[in-house]
CSV table of C-alpha atoms and ligand atoms in Angstrom, one decimal:
chain,number,residue,atom,x,y,z
A,1,MET,CA,126.6,36.4,44.2
A,2,THR,CA,123.3,35.9,46.1
A,3,LEU,CA,124.0,34.0,49.6
A,4,ALA,CA,121.4,33.0,52.1
A,5,LYS,CA,121.6,35.1,55.5
A,6,ALA,CA,124.8,34.4,57.1
A,7,PRO,CA,123.9,31.3,60.0
A,8,PRO,CA,124.4,32.0,63.5
A,9,VAL,CA,127.9,32.0,65.0
A,10,ALA,CA,129.0,28.1,66.3
A,11,VAL,CA,131.2,29.2,68.9
A,12,SER,CA,131.2,25.8,69.6
A,13,ALA,CA,133.5,24.9,66.7
A,14,VAL,CA,136.1,25.1,68.9
A,15,SER,CA,136.7,24.1,72.8
A,16,ASP,CA,138.0,26.8,75.5
A,17,ARG,CA,141.5,25.1,75.5
A,18,ARG,CA,142.0,24.9,71.6
A,19,ARG,CA,141.0,28.8,71.6
A,20,ALA,CA,143.8,29.4,74.1
A,21,ASP,CA,146.1,27.0,72.6
A,22,TYR,CA,145.6,29.5,69.5
A,23,GLU,CA,146.2,32.9,71.5
A,24,ALA,CA,149.5,31.0,73.1
A,25,ASN,CA,151.3,29.5,69.9
A,26,GLY,CA,149.5,31.7,67.0
A,27,TYR,CA,148.5,28.2,65.3
A,28,LEU,CA,146.5,25.3,65.1
A,29,CYS,CA,145.9,22.5,63.6
A,30,LEU,CA,142.7,20.5,63.4
A,31,PRO,CA,142.6,17.0,61.8
A,32,GLU,CA,139.8,15.9,59.5
A,33,PHE,CA,138.2,19.1,60.6
A,34,VAL,CA,135.8,19.6,57.0
A,35,GLY,CA,133.8,16.8,56.5
A,36,PRO,CA,133.7,14.3,53.7
A,37,GLU,CA,130.4,16.1,52.1
A,38,TRP,CA,132.2,19.5,52.0
A,39,LEU,CA,135.6,17.8,50.5
A,40,ALA,CA,133.8,15.8,48.1
A,41,GLU,CA,132.3,19.3,46.6
A,42,LEU,CA,135.6,21.4,47.1
A,43,ARG,CA,137.5,18.4,45.0
A,44,ALA,CA,134.9,18.3,42.1
A,45,VAL,CA,134.9,21.8,41.9
A,46,THR,CA,138.9,22.2,42.1
A,47,ALA,CA,139.0,19.3,39.4
A,48,GLU,CA,137.1,21.5,36.8
A,49,PHE,CA,139.4,24.5,37.5
A,50,ILE,CA,142.5,22.3,37.0
A,51,GLU,CA,140.7,20.9,33.6
A,52,ALA,CA,139.6,24.6,32.5
A,53,SER,CA,143.6,25.7,33.3
A,54,ARG,CA,144.2,23.3,30.4
A,55,ALA,CA,143.0,26.5,28.0
A,56,GLU,CA,145.5,28.8,29.3
A,57,THR,CA,149.1,29.4,28.5
A,58,THR,CA,150.3,32.2,30.8
A,59,SER,CA,148.9,33.6,34.3
A,60,GLY,CA,146.4,35.6,34.6
A,61,LYS,CA,143.2,36.8,37.0
A,62,VAL,CA,142.1,33.4,37.7
A,63,PHE,CA,145.4,31.2,37.4
A,64,ASP,CA,148.2,31.3,38.7
A,65,LEU,CA,150.5,28.9,36.5
A,66,GLU,CA,154.2,27.5,36.6
A,67,PRO,CA,156.2,28.2,33.8
A,68,THR,CA,156.3,24.7,32.7
A,69,HIS,CA,152.1,24.2,32.5
A,70,THR,CA,150.9,22.8,29.4
A,71,ALA,CA,147.5,21.8,28.2
A,72,ASP,CA,148.5,18.1,28.6
A,73,ALA,CA,150.6,18.5,31.9
A,74,PRO,CA,148.9,21.4,33.7
A,75,ARG,CA,151.0,22.8,36.5
A,76,LEU,CA,149.4,25.6,38.8
A,77,ARG,CA,150.6,27.2,41.4
A,78,ARG,CA,147.6,29.2,42.2
A,79,LEU,CA,143.8,29.3,41.7
A,80,ILE,CA,143.2,33.5,42.6
A,81,SER,CA,140.0,34.5,44.7
A,82,PRO,CA,138.3,31.1,44.7
A,83,VAL,CA,135.5,32.9,46.3
A,84,ASP,CA,135.1,35.2,43.1
A,85,GLN,CA,135.3,32.0,40.5
A,86,HIS,CA,132.4,29.9,41.8
A,87,PRO,CA,129.6,29.6,44.3
A,88,THR,CA,130.8,26.5,45.8
A,89,TYR,CA,133.8,28.0,47.1
A,90,ALA,CA,131.9,31.1,48.1
A,91,ARG,CA,129.1,29.1,50.4
A,92,PHE,CA,132.4,27.1,52.1
A,93,THR,CA,134.0,30.2,53.2
A,94,PHE,CA,131.2,32.6,54.0
A,95,GLU,CA,128.9,29.9,55.6
A,96,GLY,CA,130.9,26.6,56.2
A,97,PRO,CA,133.4,25.5,58.7
A,98,PRO,CA,136.2,27.8,58.1
A,99,ALA,CA,133.5,30.9,58.7
A,100,GLN,CA,132.7,28.9,61.7
A,101,LEU,CA,135.9,28.6,63.0
A,102,ALA,CA,137.3,32.0,62.4
A,103,SER,CA,134.0,33.2,64.2
A,104,ALA,CA,134.4,30.9,67.1
A,105,LEU,CA,138.3,31.7,67.4
A,106,LEU,CA,137.7,35.3,67.2
A,107,GLY,CA,134.6,35.2,69.4
A,108,GLY,CA,132.0,36.7,67.1
A,109,PRO,CA,131.3,37.3,63.5
A,110,VAL,CA,134.2,38.1,61.2
A,111,ARG,CA,135.0,40.2,58.3
A,112,TYR,CA,136.2,38.0,55.5
A,113,HIS,CA,139.5,39.4,53.9
A,114,HIS,CA,140.7,37.3,50.9
A,115,SER,CA,141.0,33.5,49.5
A,116,LYS,CA,143.3,31.6,47.4
A,117,LEU,CA,144.2,27.9,46.7
A,118,ASN,CA,147.5,27.1,46.8
A,119,PHE,CA,148.1,23.8,44.3
A,120,LYS,CA,152.2,23.1,45.4
A,121,TRP,CA,152.2,20.7,42.2
A,122,SER,CA,154.1,17.5,42.2
A,123,GLU,CA,157.6,17.0,41.5
A,124,GLY,CA,158.9,20.4,42.5
A,125,GLY,CA,155.9,22.4,43.7
A,126,GLU,CA,157.3,25.7,44.4
A,127,GLU,CA,158.3,26.6,47.6
A,128,VAL,CA,156.6,29.5,49.9
A,129,LYS,CA,159.7,30.8,51.5
A,130,TRP,CA,159.5,31.8,55.2
A,131,HIS,CA,157.5,35.2,55.7
A,132,GLN,CA,154.4,36.9,58.1
A,133,ASP,CA,151.3,37.7,56.1
A,134,ILE,CA,150.3,41.2,58.2
A,135,GLN,CA,152.9,43.1,56.1
A,136,PHE,CA,150.9,42.1,52.8
A,137,TRP,CA,148.3,43.5,53.9
A,138,PRO,CA,148.2,45.6,57.1
A,139,HIS,CA,145.2,46.0,59.2
A,140,THR,CA,144.4,48.2,62.5
A,141,ASP,CA,144.8,45.5,64.6
A,142,PHE,CA,146.3,41.9,64.8
A,143,THR,CA,143.4,39.4,64.9
A,144,PRO,CA,143.0,38.8,61.1
A,145,LEU,CA,144.1,35.1,60.8
A,146,THR,CA,144.1,32.2,57.8
A,147,ILE,CA,142.1,29.1,57.8
A,148,GLY,CA,143.7,26.7,55.3
A,149,VAL,CA,142.0,23.4,54.3
A,150,TYR,CA,144.0,20.5,52.9
A,151,LEU,CA,141.4,18.9,49.7
A,152,SER,CA,144.2,15.8,50.0
A,153,ASP,CA,145.6,14.0,52.6
A,154,VAL,CA,149.2,15.6,52.5
A,155,ASP,CA,151.8,13.7,54.7
A,156,PRO,CA,155.6,15.2,55.4
A,157,GLU,CA,156.7,14.3,51.9
A,158,MET,CA,154.3,16.5,50.5
A,159,SER,CA,155.5,19.9,52.0
A,160,PRO,CA,152.9,20.9,54.6
A,161,MET,CA,152.8,24.2,55.6
A,162,GLY,CA,155.4,24.9,58.5
A,163,VAL,CA,155.0,27.2,61.4
A,164,LEU,CA,157.2,28.8,64.1
A,165,PRO,CA,154.9,28.3,67.3
A,166,GLY,CA,154.9,31.5,69.4
A,167,SER,CA,156.6,33.7,66.7
A,168,HIS,CA,153.2,35.7,66.1
A,169,LEU,CA,154.2,37.5,69.8
A,170,GLY,CA,157.9,38.5,68.2
A,171,SER,CA,159.4,40.2,65.8
A,172,LEU,CA,157.7,41.7,62.4
A,173,TYR,CA,160.1,41.2,59.8
A,174,ASP,CA,161.0,43.2,56.9
A,175,LEU,CA,160.2,41.4,53.8
A,176,TYR,CA,161.9,43.7,51.6
A,177,GLY,CA,165.1,42.6,49.6
A,178,SER,CA,168.6,44.1,50.0
A,179,ASP,CA,167.7,45.6,47.0
A,180,GLY,CA,164.9,47.7,48.2
A,181,ASN,CA,162.3,45.8,46.3
A,182,TRP,CA,159.5,43.9,48.1
A,183,ALA,CA,160.8,40.5,48.1
A,184,GLY,CA,157.4,38.9,50.2
A,185,ALA,CA,160.1,36.6,52.2
A,186,MET,CA,162.5,37.3,55.1
A,187,SER,CA,165.7,37.7,54.4
A,188,ASP,CA,168.5,35.2,54.2
A,189,ASP,CA,169.9,36.6,57.6
A,190,ASP,CA,167.0,37.0,59.2
A,191,ALA,CA,165.6,33.8,58.2
A,192,ALA,CA,169.3,32.1,59.4
A,193,GLY,CA,168.3,33.4,63.0
A,194,LEU,CA,165.1,31.3,63.2
A,195,ASP,CA,164.8,27.9,65.0
A,196,LEU,CA,163.8,25.6,62.2
A,197,ASP,CA,164.0,23.0,65.2
A,198,ALA,CA,160.9,24.6,66.7
A,199,MET,CA,159.3,24.5,63.3
A,200,GLU,CA,156.0,22.7,63.1
A,201,TYR,CA,154.7,21.0,60.0
A,202,LEU,CA,151.0,21.1,59.7
A,203,GLY,CA,149.8,18.4,57.7
A,204,GLY,CA,147.1,15.4,57.9
A,205,PRO,CA,144.0,13.9,56.1
A,206,ALA,CA,142.2,15.7,53.8
A,207,GLY,CA,139.8,18.0,55.7
A,208,SER,CA,142.4,18.6,58.0
A,209,VAL,CA,142.6,22.5,58.8
A,210,THR,CA,145.5,24.7,59.5
A,211,VAL,CA,145.4,28.3,61.6
A,212,HIS,CA,147.6,30.5,61.6
A,213,ASN,CA,147.8,34.5,62.7
A,214,CYS,CA,148.9,36.7,60.7
A,215,CYS,CA,152.1,37.5,62.4
A,216,MET,CA,153.3,34.5,62.5
A,217,VAL,CA,156.4,33.1,61.1
A,218,HIS,CA,155.4,30.6,57.9
A,219,GLY,CA,156.3,28.9,54.6
A,220,SER,CA,156.6,25.4,53.1
A,221,MET,CA,159.2,23.5,51.0
A,222,PRO,CA,159.3,22.7,47.6
A,223,ASN,CA,156.7,19.7,46.9
A,224,ASN,CA,159.0,16.8,45.4
A,225,SER,CA,156.6,14.2,46.2
A,226,PRO,CA,154.3,12.7,43.3
A,227,ARG,CA,151.3,14.5,44.7
A,228,PRO,CA,150.0,17.9,44.5
A,229,ARG,CA,149.3,19.1,47.8
A,230,PRO,CA,146.1,21.7,47.5
A,231,LEU,CA,145.5,23.9,50.2
A,232,LEU,CA,142.6,26.3,50.3
A,233,LEU,CA,143.4,29.0,52.4
A,234,GLN,CA,140.8,32.1,53.7
A,235,THR,CA,141.8,34.9,55.8
A,236,TYR,CA,139.7,36.7,58.6
A,237,SER,CA,139.6,39.3,61.0
A,238,ALA,CA,137.7,40.3,63.7
A,239,LEU,CA,134.7,42.8,63.1
A,240,GLY,CA,136.3,45.5,64.4
A,241,SER,CA,139.6,44.9,62.1
A,242,TYR,CA,140.0,47.1,58.9
A,243,PRO,CA,142.5,46.5,56.3
A,244,ILE,CA,144.8,49.6,56.1
A,245,ALA,CA,143.9,51.1,52.1
A,246,ASN,CA,146.8,51.7,50.1
A,247,CYS,CA,148.5,48.8,51.8
A,248,GLY,CA,149.9,45.6,50.1
A,249,VAL,CA,146.8,43.7,48.5
A,250,ASN,CA,144.4,46.0,50.7
A,251,GLY,CA,141.8,47.0,48.1
A,252,VAL,CA,142.3,44.3,45.5
A,253,THR,CA,140.7,41.7,47.3
A,254,GLY,CA,138.0,41.4,44.9
A,255,PRO,CA,134.1,42.5,45.7
A,256,ASN,CA,133.8,40.2,48.7
A,257,GLY,CA,136.6,41.5,50.6
A,258,GLY,CA,135.1,43.4,53.9
A,259,ARG,CA,132.1,40.7,53.8
A,260,ILE,CA,131.0,39.6,57.2
A,261,CYS,CA,130.3,36.0,57.9
A,262,GLY,CA,128.4,34.7,60.7
A,263,GLY,CA,126.2,37.6,61.7
A,264,GLU,CA,124.5,40.6,60.9
A,265,GLU,CA,125.9,43.6,59.4
A,266,ALA,CA,128.9,45.6,60.8
A,267,THR,CA,128.6,47.8,63.4
A,268,GLN,CA,131.7,49.7,62.3
A,269,LYS,CA,133.1,50.4,65.5
A,270,LEU,CA,136.9,51.2,65.5
A,271,THR,CA,139.2,51.8,67.8
A,272,ILE,CA,142.6,53.8,67.2
A,273,GLU,CA,145.5,54.3,69.9
A,274,GLY,CA,142.7,53.5,72.4
A,275,ARG,CA,140.1,55.9,71.1
A,276,ALA,CA,136.9,54.3,69.9
A,277,MET,CA,134.6,55.5,67.5
A,278,HIS,CA,131.5,54.6,65.4
A,279,VAL,CA,132.8,54.9,62.2
A,280,ALA,CA,130.8,55.8,58.9
A,281,PRO,CA,129.2,52.8,57.1
A,282,ASP,CA,131.3,51.1,54.6
A,283,TRP,CA,130.5,52.9,50.9
A,284,SER,CA,132.8,51.1,48.8
A,285,ARG,CA,130.2,49.0,46.9
A,286,LYS,CA,127.1,51.4,46.3
A,287,GLY,CA,129.1,54.8,46.9
A,288,PRO,CA,129.3,57.4,49.0
A,289,PRO,CA,126.7,60.2,49.9
A,290,THR,CA,128.3,63.4,50.3
A,291,ILE,CA,127.9,65.3,53.4
A,292,PHE,CA,125.1,67.7,52.4
A,293,GLY,CA,123.5,64.5,51.5
A,294,SER,CA,123.8,62.8,54.8
A,295,GLN,CA,122.8,65.6,56.9
A,296,GLN,CA,119.6,66.8,54.6
A,297,LYS,CA,118.8,62.6,54.6
A,298,ASP,CA,118.6,62.2,51.1
A,299,GLY,CA,118.4,58.4,51.6
B,1,AKG,O1,151.0,27.1,50.7
B,1,AKG,C1,151.6,27.0,51.9
B,1,AKG,O2,152.3,26.4,52.2
B,1,AKG,C2,152.0,28.6,52.3
B,1,AKG,C3,150.9,29.5,52.0
B,1,AKG,C4,151.4,30.9,52.3
B,1,AKG,O3,152.2,31.4,53.3
B,1,AKG,C5,151.0,31.9,51.3
B,1,AKG,O4,150.2,31.6,50.3
B,1,AKG,O5,151.1,33.5,52.2
């Protein structure tokens, strides 16, 4: 997918006070941050995908469908990796308001990791149990953050995403079940210890944006309202933060995983245990040279 050169970072996308709020609390909710033109484009493309889902009977590489999904009454859980499905999503995520916001919060160009569109369909769209993200895709630091954009107005009845302020600085929970298998959610015992009264539920008019840090405890209830709750999510990290291979979904985030937004090529500087190094370029797309080729300058 060819995109124009990344626009420069608009640090003004967020005020100093908001940046400080994000760092202290681990989340932000920005009402109507995405304007009507982008929203109209995103909704039109999303409507096309919902229409296309009618031809599908089971979940696959594009759609995660609820078991009761039918051609007559689509019920989507998720559009998988929207940036790889349509150029509108790609332009939005790599150049649009979320990329600008991520760059402003992280202080420079950012590294895209993955994207998804959670539908939380009407009349029972499924719950997302309390969890943190970083265990799903560990990185070399804790800068990764996820920016969500509500494509519809979301009121409290529609199960907006809930976050526990400040929890990004606390425990990293075990997301395995008591049977030893990956559960992707906190255990009932750990969840019982959460201060549910302190949860903040982040709703708002269409175009409102949520930001949560990768260590934030978050989730959402089933959507029993008559209205779906589409939330387009995209994850970025600081430029010097790298996904750790062979853990979780790292390595299966699609051909755009690792793309730099808001600037030029990565400088590939990495710090581990306080020791900085200038690491080799990312050869995941064009294949690596051998040490002989590099040293003899084969090109
Ligand atoms: O859709 C939501 O409410 C939460 C999304 C989420 O946490 C996830 O998909 O990992």
